[in-house]
PDB file of C-alpha atoms in Angstrom:
ATOM      1  CA  MET A  23      64.906  41.435  52.520  1.00  0.00           C
ATOM      2  CA  SER A  24      61.763  42.890  53.997  1.00  0.00           C
ATOM      3  CA  GLY A  25      63.502  46.123  55.023  1.00  0.00           C
ATOM      4  CA  ARG A  26      65.631  46.661  51.998  1.00  0.00           C
ATOM      5  CA  ARG A  27      64.976  49.544  49.677  1.00  0.00           C
ATOM      6  CA  TYR A  28      66.569  50.286  46.357  1.00  0.00           C
ATOM      7  CA  THR A  29      66.940  53.562  44.539  1.00  0.00           C
ATOM      8  CA  VAL A  30      66.756  53.549  40.767  1.00  0.00           C
ATOM      9  CA  LEU A  31      68.309  56.534  38.946  1.00  0.00           C
ATOM     10  CA  ILE A  32      66.846  57.624  35.614  1.00  0.00           C
ATOM     11  CA  ALA A  33      68.870  60.166  33.608  1.00  0.00           C
ATOM     12  CA  ASP A  34      67.659  62.124  30.601  1.00  0.00           C
ATOM     13  CA  ARG A  35      70.715  62.442  28.320  1.00  0.00           C
ATOM     14  CA  SER A  36      69.326  65.282  26.315  1.00  0.00           C
ATOM     15  CA  SER A  37      68.544  67.539  29.274  1.00  0.00           C
ATOM     16  CA  GLY A  38      70.832  66.094  31.906  1.00  0.00           C
ATOM     17  CA  VAL A  39      67.944  65.763  34.379  1.00  0.00           C
ATOM     18  CA  ILE A  40      68.311  62.904  36.789  1.00  0.00           C
ATOM     19  CA  ARG A  41      65.326  61.366  38.512  1.00  0.00           C
ATOM     20  CA  GLN A  42      65.422  58.752  41.220  1.00  0.00           C
ATOM     21  CA  VAL A  43      62.832  56.198  42.235  1.00  0.00           C
ATOM     22  CA  THR A  44      62.961  54.303  45.509  1.00  0.00           C
ATOM     23  CA  VAL A  45      61.303  50.903  45.518  1.00  0.00           C
ATOM     24  CA  ASN A  46      60.598  48.379  48.252  1.00  0.00           C
ATOM     25  CA  LEU A  47      61.902  44.937  47.277  1.00  0.00           C
ATOM     26  CA  ARG A  48      59.070  43.004  48.914  1.00  0.00           C
ATOM     27  CA  ALA A  49      56.378  45.114  47.326  1.00  0.00           C
ATOM     28  CA  THR A  50      58.066  44.902  43.950  1.00  0.00           C
ATOM     29  CA  VAL A  51      58.438  41.118  44.094  1.00  0.00           C
ATOM     30  CA  THR A  52      54.822  40.759  45.227  1.00  0.00           C
ATOM     31  CA  ALA A  53      53.639  42.937  42.368  1.00  0.00           C
ATOM     32  CA  VAL A  54      55.695  41.006  39.827  1.00  0.00           C
ATOM     33  CA  ILE A  55      54.411  37.690  41.159  1.00  0.00           C
ATOM     34  CA  GLY A  56      50.846  39.012  41.093  1.00  0.00           C
ATOM     35  CA  VAL A  57      51.182  40.175  37.517  1.00  0.00           C
ATOM     36  CA  MET A  58      52.620  36.810  36.503  1.00  0.00           C
ATOM     37  CA  ALA A  59      50.027  34.802  38.481  1.00  0.00           C
ATOM     38  CA  LEU A  60      47.028  36.690  37.122  1.00  0.00           C
ATOM     39  CA  PRO A  61      46.926  34.900  33.748  1.00  0.00           C
ATOM     40  CA  VAL A  62      47.414  31.556  35.497  1.00  0.00           C
ATOM     41  CA  LEU A  63      44.509  32.262  37.846  1.00  0.00           C
ATOM     42  CA  ILE A  64      42.339  33.410  34.947  1.00  0.00           C
ATOM     43  CA  GLY A  65      43.192  30.199  33.050  1.00  0.00           C
ATOM     44  CA  LEU A  66      42.432  28.039  36.070  1.00  0.00           C
ATOM     45  CA  GLY A  67      39.104  29.827  36.577  1.00  0.00           C
ATOM     46  CA  ALA A  68      38.190  29.343  32.951  1.00  0.00           C
ATOM     47  CA  LYS A  69      39.162  25.683  33.175  1.00  0.00           C
ATOM     48  CA  TRP A  70      37.042  25.106  36.276  1.00  0.00           C
ATOM     49  CA  SER A  71      34.124  26.959  34.702  1.00  0.00           C
ATOM     50  CA  SER A  72      34.457  24.895  31.498  1.00  0.00           C
ATOM     51  CA  ARG A  73      34.637  21.710  33.511  1.00  0.00           C
ATOM     52  CA  ALA A  74      31.423  22.611  35.358  1.00  0.00           C
ATOM     53  CA  ASP A  75      29.729  23.438  32.046  1.00  0.00           C
ATOM     54  CA  ILE A  76      30.920  20.131  30.552  1.00  0.00           C
ATOM     55  CA  ASP A  77      29.649  18.205  33.583  1.00  0.00           C
ATOM     56  CA  GLN A  78      26.309  19.961  33.271  1.00  0.00           C
ATOM     57  CA  LEU A  79      26.165  19.199  29.545  1.00  0.00           C
ATOM     58  CA  ARG A  80      27.013  15.567  30.209  1.00  0.00           C
ATOM     59  CA  SER A  81      24.236  15.364  32.787  1.00  0.00           C
ATOM     60  CA  SER A  82      21.790  17.023  30.362  1.00  0.00           C
ATOM     61  CA  ASN A  83      22.905  14.684  27.591  1.00  0.00           C
ATOM     62  CA  SER A  84      22.297  11.635  29.804  1.00  0.00           C
ATOM     63  CA  SER A  85      18.846  12.915  30.694  1.00  0.00           C
ATOM     64  CA  LEU A  86      18.058  13.639  27.033  1.00  0.00           C
ATOM     65  CA  THR A  87      19.314  10.192  26.021  1.00  0.00           C
ATOM     66  CA  VAL A  88      16.970   8.528  28.523  1.00  0.00           C
ATOM     67  CA  GLU A  89      14.112  10.817  27.507  1.00  0.00           C
ATOM     68  CA  ASN A  90      14.759  10.203  23.809  1.00  0.00           C
ATOM     69  CA  GLY A  91      14.779   6.448  24.420  1.00  0.00           C
ATOM     70  CA  SER A  92      11.450   6.781  26.230  1.00  0.00           C
ATOM     71  CA  TYR A  93      10.000   8.775  23.312  1.00  0.00           C
ATOM     72  CA  ARG A  94      11.256   6.195  20.825  1.00  0.00           C
ATOM     73  CA  ALA A  95       9.624   3.421  22.857  1.00  0.00           C
ATOM     74  CA  ALA A  96       6.371   5.399  23.076  1.00  0.00           C
ATOM     75  CA  THR A  97       6.500   6.149  19.348  1.00  0.00           C
ATOM     76  CA  GLY A  98       7.104   2.463  18.612  1.00  0.00           C
ATOM     77  CA  GLU A  99       4.096   1.486  20.734  1.00  0.00           C
ATOM     78  CA  LEU A 100       1.892   4.061  19.004  1.00  0.00           C
ATOM     79  CA  THR A 101       3.101   2.905  15.574  1.00  0.00           C
ATOM     80  CA  ALA A 102       2.336  -0.731  16.413  1.00  0.00           C
ATOM     81  CA  GLN A 103      -1.086   0.287  17.741  1.00  0.00           C
ATOM     82  CA  ILE A 104      -1.842   2.286  14.578  1.00  0.00           C
ATOM     83  CA  GLN A 105      -0.767  -0.621  12.359  1.00  0.00           C
ATOM     84  CA  SER A 106      -2.982  -2.971  14.369  1.00  0.00           C
ATOM     85  CA  LEU A 107      -5.935  -0.608  13.984  1.00  0.00           C
ATOM     86  CA  GLU A 108      -5.249  -0.296  10.260  1.00  0.00           C
ATOM     87  CA  SER A 109      -5.270  -4.079   9.932  1.00  0.00           C
ATOM     88  CA  VAL A 110      -8.557  -4.317  11.846  1.00  0.00           C
ATOM     89  CA  ILE A 111     -10.130  -1.569   9.713  1.00  0.00           C
ATOM     90  CA  ASN A 112      -9.041  -3.258   6.481  1.00  0.00           C
ATOM     91  CA  ASP A 113     -10.372  -6.608   7.732  1.00  0.00           C
ATOM     92  CA  LEU A 114     -13.713  -5.073   8.738  1.00  0.00           C
ATOM     93  CA  GLY A 115     -13.925  -3.287   5.394  1.00  0.00           C
ATOM     94  CA  THR A 116     -13.415  -6.568   3.565  1.00  0.00           C
ATOM     95  CA  ARG A 117     -15.875  -8.462   5.749  1.00  0.00           C
ATOM     96  CA  ALA A 118     -18.508  -5.745   5.457  1.00  0.00           C
ATOM     97  CA  THR A 119     -18.670  -6.217   1.670  1.00  0.00           C
ATOM     98  CA  LEU A 120     -21.553  -8.552   0.851  1.00  0.00           C
ATOM     99  CA  ASP A 121     -22.265 -10.613  -2.227  1.00  0.00           C
ATOM    100  CA  PRO A 122     -24.909  -8.730  -4.279  1.00  0.00           C
ATOM    101  CA  ALA A 123     -27.307 -11.673  -4.144  1.00  0.00           C
ATOM    102  CA  GLN A 124     -27.012 -11.856  -0.359  1.00  0.00           C
ATOM    103  CA  ALA A 125     -27.489  -8.097  -0.064  1.00  0.00           C
ATOM    104  CA  ARG A 126     -30.680  -8.252  -2.160  1.00  0.00           C
ATOM    105  CA  ALA A 127     -31.993 -11.160  -0.122  1.00  0.00           C
ATOM    106  CA  MET A 128     -31.281  -9.381   3.163  1.00  0.00           C
ATOM    107  CA  ALA A 129     -33.056  -6.259   1.907  1.00  0.00           C
ATOM    108  CA  LYS A 130     -36.260  -8.316   1.552  1.00  0.00           C
ATOM    109  CA  LEU A 131     -36.202  -9.617   5.121  1.00  0.00           C
ATOM    110  CA  PRO A 132     -38.972  -8.467   7.486  1.00  0.00           C
ATOM    111  CA  ALA A 133     -38.091  -5.500   9.692  1.00  0.00           C
ATOM    112  CA  ILE A 134     -38.333  -7.602  12.856  1.00  0.00           C
ATOM    113  CA  VAL A 135     -35.628  -9.951  11.584  1.00  0.00           C
ATOM    114  CA  LYS A 136     -33.327  -7.043  10.692  1.00  0.00           C
ATOM    115  CA  THR A 137     -33.902  -5.478  14.093  1.00  0.00           C
ATOM    116  CA  ARG A 138     -33.057  -8.749  15.814  1.00  0.00           C
ATOM    117  CA  ALA A 139     -29.844  -8.966  13.822  1.00  0.00           C
ATOM    118  CA  ALA A 140     -28.893  -5.373  14.632  1.00  0.00           C
ATOM    119  CA  GLY A 141     -29.076  -6.181  18.339  1.00  0.00           C
ATOM    120  CA  GLY A 142     -29.581  -2.547  19.295  1.00  0.00           C
ATOM    121  CA  THR A 143     -25.868  -1.806  19.656  1.00  0.00           C
ATOM    122  CA  ASN A 144     -24.799   1.782  19.171  1.00  0.00           C
ATOM    123  CA  VAL A 145     -21.283   3.012  18.759  1.00  0.00           C
ATOM    124  CA  PRO A 146     -20.467   5.188  21.815  1.00  0.00           C
ATOM    125  CA  PRO A 147     -19.473   8.789  21.150  1.00  0.00           C
ATOM    126  CA  SER A 148     -15.757   9.485  21.275  1.00  0.00           C
ATOM    127  CA  SER A 149     -14.369  12.597  22.979  1.00  0.00           C
ATOM    128  CA  ALA A 150     -10.775  11.959  21.918  1.00  0.00           C
ATOM    129  CA  MET A 151     -10.893  14.383  18.976  1.00  0.00           C
ATOM    130  CA  THR A 152     -12.415  17.051  21.218  1.00  0.00           C
ATOM    131  CA  GLU A 153      -9.663  16.478  23.732  1.00  0.00           C
ATOM    132  CA  ILE A 154      -7.027  16.950  21.025  1.00  0.00           C
ATOM    133  CA  ALA A 155      -8.688  20.166  19.878  1.00  0.00           C
ATOM    134  CA  THR A 156      -8.915  21.641  23.384  1.00  0.00           C
ATOM    135  CA  ALA A 157      -5.809  20.200  25.034  1.00  0.00           C
ATOM    136  CA  VAL A 158      -2.768  22.358  25.708  1.00  0.00           C
ATOM    137  CA  LEU A 159       0.094  20.220  24.439  1.00  0.00           C
ATOM    138  CA  SER A 160       3.006  21.670  26.370  1.00  0.00           C
ATOM    139  CA  SER A 161       5.279  18.643  26.097  1.00  0.00           C
ATOM    140  CA  PRO A 162       5.764  15.458  24.067  1.00  0.00           C
ATOM    141  CA  GLU A 163       4.346  13.498  27.017  1.00  0.00           C
ATOM    142  CA  ASP A 164       1.067  15.411  26.642  1.00  0.00           C
ATOM    143  CA  THR A 165       1.023  14.673  22.914  1.00  0.00           C
ATOM    144  CA  PHE A 166       1.689  10.970  23.432  1.00  0.00           C
ATOM    145  CA  GLY A 167      -0.957  10.833  26.147  1.00  0.00           C
ATOM    146  CA  VAL A 168      -3.625  12.416  23.942  1.00  0.00           C
ATOM    147  CA  LEU A 169      -2.670  10.137  21.018  1.00  0.00           C
ATOM    148  CA  ARG A 170      -2.956   7.075  23.274  1.00  0.00           C
ATOM    149  CA  ASP A 171      -6.405   8.219  24.399  1.00  0.00           C
ATOM    150  CA  LEU A 172      -7.416   8.754  20.768  1.00  0.00           C
ATOM    151  CA  LEU A 173      -6.238   5.300  19.711  1.00  0.00           C
ATOM    152  CA  GLN A 174      -7.931   3.668  22.702  1.00  0.00           C
ATOM    153  CA  GLY A 175     -11.144   5.473  21.760  1.00  0.00           C
ATOM    154  CA  LEU A 176     -10.834   4.196  18.200  1.00  0.00           C
ATOM    155  CA  GLU A 177     -10.228   0.661  19.487  1.00  0.00           C
ATOM    156  CA  SER A 178     -13.369   0.893  21.608  1.00  0.00           C
ATOM    157  CA  ARG A 179     -15.429   2.120  18.650  1.00  0.00           C
ATOM    158  CA  LEU A 180     -13.987  -0.583  16.403  1.00  0.00           C
ATOM    159  CA  ARG A 181     -15.084  -3.236  18.901  1.00  0.00           C
ATOM    160  CA  TYR A 182     -18.666  -2.078  18.457  1.00  0.00           C
ATOM    161  CA  VAL A 183     -18.236  -1.891  14.682  1.00  0.00           C
ATOM    162  CA  ARG A 184     -16.772  -5.406  14.659  1.00  0.00           C
ATOM    163  CA  ARG A 185     -19.720  -6.669  16.689  1.00  0.00           C
ATOM    164  CA  ASP A 186     -22.148  -5.156  14.173  1.00  0.00           C
ATOM    165  CA  VAL A 187     -20.165  -6.566  11.232  1.00  0.00           C
ATOM    166  CA  GLU A 188     -20.133 -10.022  12.822  1.00  0.00           C
ATOM    167  CA  ARG A 189     -23.899  -9.934  13.372  1.00  0.00           C
ATOM    168  CA  ARG A 190     -24.360  -8.730   9.798  1.00  0.00           C
ATOM    169  CA  GLU A 191     -22.162 -11.575   8.598  1.00  0.00           C
ATOM    170  CA  ALA A 192     -24.212 -14.023  10.658  1.00  0.00           C
ATOM    171  CA  LEU A 193     -27.449 -12.649   9.219  1.00  0.00           C
ATOM    172  CA  ALA A 194     -26.024 -12.838   5.691  1.00  0.00           C
ATOM    173  CA  SER A 195     -25.021 -16.464   6.260  1.00  0.00           C
ATOM    174  CA  SER A 196     -28.486 -17.249   7.612  1.00  0.00           C
ATOM    175  CA  THR A 197     -30.412 -15.502   4.832  1.00  0.00           C
ATOM    176  CA  PRO A 198     -31.588 -17.783   1.969  1.00  0.00           C
ATOM    177  CA  SER A 199     -30.081 -16.285  -1.172  1.00  0.00           C
ATOM    178  CA  ILE A 200     -29.734 -19.014  -3.831  1.00  0.00           C
ATOM    179  CA  TRP A 201     -32.172 -21.238  -5.710  1.00  0.00           C
ATOM    180  CA  PRO A 202     -32.663 -24.610  -4.009  1.00  0.00           C
ATOM    181  CA  ALA A 203     -32.793 -26.556  -7.276  1.00  0.00           C
ATOM    182  CA  HIS A 204     -32.282 -26.164 -11.015  1.00  0.00           C
ATOM    183  CA  GLY A 205     -35.574 -26.367 -12.907  1.00  0.00           C
ATOM    184  CA  TRP A 206     -38.712 -24.462 -13.874  1.00  0.00           C
ATOM    185  CA  LEU A 207     -40.899 -22.390 -11.587  1.00  0.00           C
ATOM    186  CA  THR A 208     -44.310 -24.044 -11.883  1.00  0.00           C
ATOM    187  CA  GLY A 209     -45.989 -22.935  -8.659  1.00  0.00           C
ATOM    188  CA  THR A 210     -45.845 -19.531  -6.913  1.00  0.00           C
ATOM    189  CA  PHE A 211     -46.597 -18.393  -3.386  1.00  0.00           C
ATOM    190  CA  GLY A 212     -50.167 -17.344  -2.640  1.00  0.00           C
ATOM    191  CA  GLY A 213     -53.646 -18.201  -3.852  1.00  0.00           C
ATOM    192  CA  ARG A 214     -54.151 -20.853  -6.550  1.00  0.00           C
ATOM    193  CA  SER A 215     -56.394 -23.796  -7.499  1.00  0.00           C
ATOM    194  CA  ASP A 216     -55.704 -27.042  -5.698  1.00  0.00           C
ATOM    195  CA  PRO A 217     -54.041 -29.379  -8.265  1.00  0.00           C
ATOM    196  CA  PHE A 218     -56.095 -32.351  -7.016  1.00  0.00           C
ATOM    197  CA  SER A 219     -59.565 -30.870  -6.291  1.00  0.00           C
ATOM    198  CA  GLY A 220     -59.467 -27.696  -8.375  1.00  0.00           C
ATOM    199  CA  GLU A 221     -60.874 -25.726  -5.451  1.00  0.00           C
ATOM    200  CA  PRO A 222     -59.335 -22.405  -4.297  1.00  0.00           C
ATOM    201  CA  ALA A 223     -56.346 -22.966  -2.027  1.00  0.00           C
ATOM    202  CA  PHE A 224     -53.341 -21.162  -0.614  1.00  0.00           C
ATOM    203  CA  HIS A 225     -49.867 -22.281  -1.636  1.00  0.00           C
ATOM    204  CA  GLN A 226     -47.347 -21.738   1.180  1.00  0.00           C
ATOM    205  CA  GLY A 227     -44.235 -21.873  -0.975  1.00  0.00           C
ATOM    206  CA  ILE A 228     -42.977 -22.219  -4.533  1.00  0.00           C
ATOM    207  CA  ASP A 229     -42.713 -25.301  -6.747  1.00  0.00           C
ATOM    208  CA  ILE A 230     -39.662 -25.986  -8.909  1.00  0.00           C
ATOM    209  CA  SER A 231     -40.235 -28.784 -11.414  1.00  0.00           C
ATOM    210  CA  THR A 232     -37.285 -30.847 -12.601  1.00  0.00           C
ATOM    211  CA  ASP A 233     -36.236 -34.449 -13.097  1.00  0.00           C
ATOM    212  CA  LYS A 234     -36.460 -36.878 -10.222  1.00  0.00           C
ATOM    213  CA  GLY A 235     -33.112 -37.327  -8.461  1.00  0.00           C
ATOM    214  CA  GLU A 236     -31.832 -33.808  -9.228  1.00  0.00           C
ATOM    215  CA  PRO A 237     -29.900 -32.341  -6.255  1.00  0.00           C
ATOM    216  CA  VAL A 238     -31.497 -29.996  -3.751  1.00  0.00           C
ATOM    217  CA  PHE A 239     -29.252 -27.346  -2.205  1.00  0.00           C
ATOM    218  CA  ALA A 240     -29.364 -25.618   1.175  1.00  0.00           C
ATOM    219  CA  THR A 241     -30.053 -21.955   0.463  1.00  0.00           C
ATOM    220  CA  ALA A 242     -28.236 -20.673   3.585  1.00  0.00           C
ATOM    221  CA  ASP A 243     -26.021 -21.854   6.426  1.00  0.00           C
ATOM    222  CA  GLY A 244     -27.902 -23.647   9.146  1.00  0.00           C
ATOM    223  CA  VAL A 245     -28.661 -26.781  11.145  1.00  0.00           C
ATOM    224  CA  VAL A 246     -30.907 -29.667  10.080  1.00  0.00           C
ATOM    225  CA  GLU A 247     -33.899 -29.544  12.395  1.00  0.00           C
ATOM    226  CA  SER A 248     -35.595 -32.579  10.848  1.00  0.00           C
ATOM    227  CA  ALA A 249     -35.394 -34.923   7.872  1.00  0.00           C
ATOM    228  CA  SER A 250     -38.396 -37.255   7.790  1.00  0.00           C
ATOM    229  CA  TYR A 251     -41.633 -38.179   6.049  1.00  0.00           C
ATOM    230  CA  THR A 252     -44.264 -35.535   6.960  1.00  0.00           C
ATOM    231  CA  GLY A 253     -47.818 -35.991   5.585  1.00  0.00           C
ATOM    232  CA  ASP A 254     -48.590 -33.960   2.455  1.00  0.00           C
ATOM    233  CA  TYR A 255     -44.963 -32.748   2.258  1.00  0.00           C
ATOM    234  CA  GLY A 256     -43.712 -36.317   1.812  1.00  0.00           C
ATOM    235  CA  ASN A 257     -40.003 -36.513   2.558  1.00  0.00           C
ATOM    236  CA  LEU A 258     -39.352 -33.116   4.156  1.00  0.00           C
ATOM    237  CA  ILE A 259     -36.165 -31.417   5.346  1.00  0.00           C
ATOM    238  CA  VAL A 260     -36.428 -28.441   7.701  1.00  0.00           C
ATOM    239  CA  LEU A 261     -33.348 -26.217   8.182  1.00  0.00           C
ATOM    240  CA  LYS A 262     -32.969 -23.635  10.944  1.00  0.00           C
ATOM    241  CA  HIS A 263     -30.750 -20.710   9.964  1.00  0.00           C
ATOM    242  CA  GLY A 264     -30.753 -18.440  12.983  1.00  0.00           C
ATOM    243  CA  PHE A 265     -32.577 -15.118  13.508  1.00  0.00           C
ATOM    244  CA  ASP A 266     -35.840 -17.117  13.337  1.00  0.00           C
ATOM    245  CA  LEU A 267     -35.294 -17.948   9.654  1.00  0.00           C
ATOM    246  CA  VAL A 268     -36.341 -21.465   8.568  1.00  0.00           C
ATOM    247  CA  THR A 269     -36.494 -23.197   5.177  1.00  0.00           C
ATOM    248  CA  ARG A 270     -38.476 -26.292   4.153  1.00  0.00           C
ATOM    249  CA  TYR A 271     -37.780 -28.676   1.245  1.00  0.00           C
ATOM    250  CA  GLY A 272     -40.628 -31.058   0.420  1.00  0.00           C
ATOM    251  CA  HIS A 273     -41.512 -34.076  -1.794  1.00  0.00           C
ATOM    252  CA  LEU A 274     -37.878 -35.324  -1.803  1.00  0.00           C
ATOM    253  CA  SER A 275     -36.986 -38.739  -3.156  1.00  0.00           C
ATOM    254  CA  ALA A 276     -34.080 -39.159  -0.705  1.00  0.00           C
ATOM    255  CA  PHE A 277     -32.203 -37.399   2.119  1.00  0.00           C
ATOM    256  CA  ASN A 278     -28.523 -36.507   2.127  1.00  0.00           C
ATOM    257  CA  VAL A 279     -28.370 -35.082   5.675  1.00  0.00           C
ATOM    258  CA  LYS A 280     -29.324 -36.081   9.223  1.00  0.00           C
ATOM    259  CA  PRO A 281     -31.018 -34.110  12.024  1.00  0.00           C
ATOM    260  CA  GLY A 282     -28.591 -32.012  14.027  1.00  0.00           C
ATOM    261  CA  GLN A 283     -26.093 -31.740  11.167  1.00  0.00           C
ATOM    262  CA  THR A 284     -24.547 -28.317  10.483  1.00  0.00           C
ATOM    263  CA  ILE A 285     -24.511 -27.421   6.816  1.00  0.00           C
ATOM    264  CA  LYS A 286     -23.316 -24.561   4.602  1.00  0.00           C
ATOM    265  CA  ARG A 287     -25.099 -22.718   1.829  1.00  0.00           C
ATOM    266  CA  GLY A 288     -24.903 -24.775  -1.381  1.00  0.00           C
ATOM    267  CA  THR A 289     -24.636 -28.156   0.397  1.00  0.00           C
ATOM    268  CA  ILE A 290     -26.627 -30.934  -1.289  1.00  0.00           C
ATOM    269  CA  ILE A 291     -29.183 -31.915   1.351  1.00  0.00           C
ATOM    270  CA  GLY A 292     -31.439 -34.230  -0.699  1.00  0.00           C
ATOM    271  CA  TYR A 293     -32.860 -35.088  -4.106  1.00  0.00           C
ATOM    272  CA  VAL A 294     -35.994 -34.069  -5.992  1.00  0.00           C
ATOM    273  CA  GLY A 295     -38.907 -36.516  -5.888  1.00  0.00           C
ATOM    274  CA  ALA A 296     -42.705 -36.800  -5.857  1.00  0.00           C
ATOM    275  CA  THR A 297     -43.396 -38.165  -2.357  1.00  0.00           C
ATOM    276  CA  GLY A 298     -46.424 -37.048  -0.382  1.00  0.00           C
ATOM    277  CA  ARG A 299     -49.225 -35.056  -2.042  1.00  0.00           C
ATOM    278  CA  ALA A 300     -47.580 -34.348  -5.424  1.00  0.00           C
ATOM    279  CA  THR A 301     -48.654 -34.721  -9.038  1.00  0.00           C
ATOM    280  CA  GLY A 302     -45.127 -35.127 -10.361  1.00  0.00           C
ATOM    281  CA  ALA A 303     -41.437 -34.697  -9.589  1.00  0.00           C
ATOM    282  CA  HIS A 304     -40.781 -31.241  -8.179  1.00  0.00           C
ATOM    283  CA  LEU A 305     -39.376 -29.440  -5.131  1.00  0.00           C
ATOM    284  CA  HIS A 306     -41.736 -27.610  -2.807  1.00  0.00           C
ATOM    285  CA  TYR A 307     -39.726 -24.830  -1.127  1.00  0.00           C
ATOM    286  CA  GLU A 308     -40.716 -22.516   1.736  1.00  0.00           C
ATOM    287  CA  ILE A 309     -39.025 -19.726   3.693  1.00  0.00           C
ATOM    288  CA  LEU A 310     -40.367 -18.881   7.141  1.00  0.00           C
ATOM    289  CA  ALA A 311     -39.385 -15.608   8.833  1.00  0.00           C
ATOM    290  CA  ASN A 312     -40.380 -15.243  12.478  1.00  0.00           C
ATOM    291  CA  GLY A 313     -42.796 -18.142  12.076  1.00  0.00           C
ATOM    292  CA  ASN A 314     -44.565 -16.743   9.003  1.00  0.00           C
TER     293      ASN A 314
END
């Protein structure tokens, strides 16, 4: 077959011209096979190329799936952190609101008492917002990282704010802010005539006259330092309220508390009387701030 040659005659009927073409069988078969195989080879090449592209897409899809899951987890953590901060902020906002009577009473406290309550704590400056403004956020990881830093900075600042709110709450609880008894104000603080001798004297508290046996209320949260008979004060209760605030309740007819007992504002601690140096049933009431 390799040596065979064939002659093909081509005749033009109109002109009678005859042309002849000699072909090699092997070359002709090879050419025919090549022409027929070309589309098959092109199809196989396209198939292999598509398969490689599909494999690459599958690999990219797997990577994106893992990355997307990581972003969802990070987003969930940030959302939970934001909700926690929101809850803390709302709680601090609620706790920071004081009863008007307590606020007025606290405003009258000596500066040294307010300074002691403040404790000298300052909220540290936060650079998180500056970092967000200056950072080049080239990827979601950078964004999540900056947001985490921002939220951590807010958490740190809120810890200081919470500490200040707690101390303010403690001061508010320790500040006398209600009347200790229901009655009539018959003696004020300061200079006056002594009710027994008529000579000039200094009155260290206020007197509230009312019927004997009327209840006497603690004017702030505190601890009973003493409840005993004490000279001119008669039956006297002394309450310590923290921040060097102390209240005294004198001339009582009876006690309703014991030393060392923790009490809340509004608790009945005793009853009005006329014990000690008193001309009639009344409550002698004093507030001491920093010993004065």
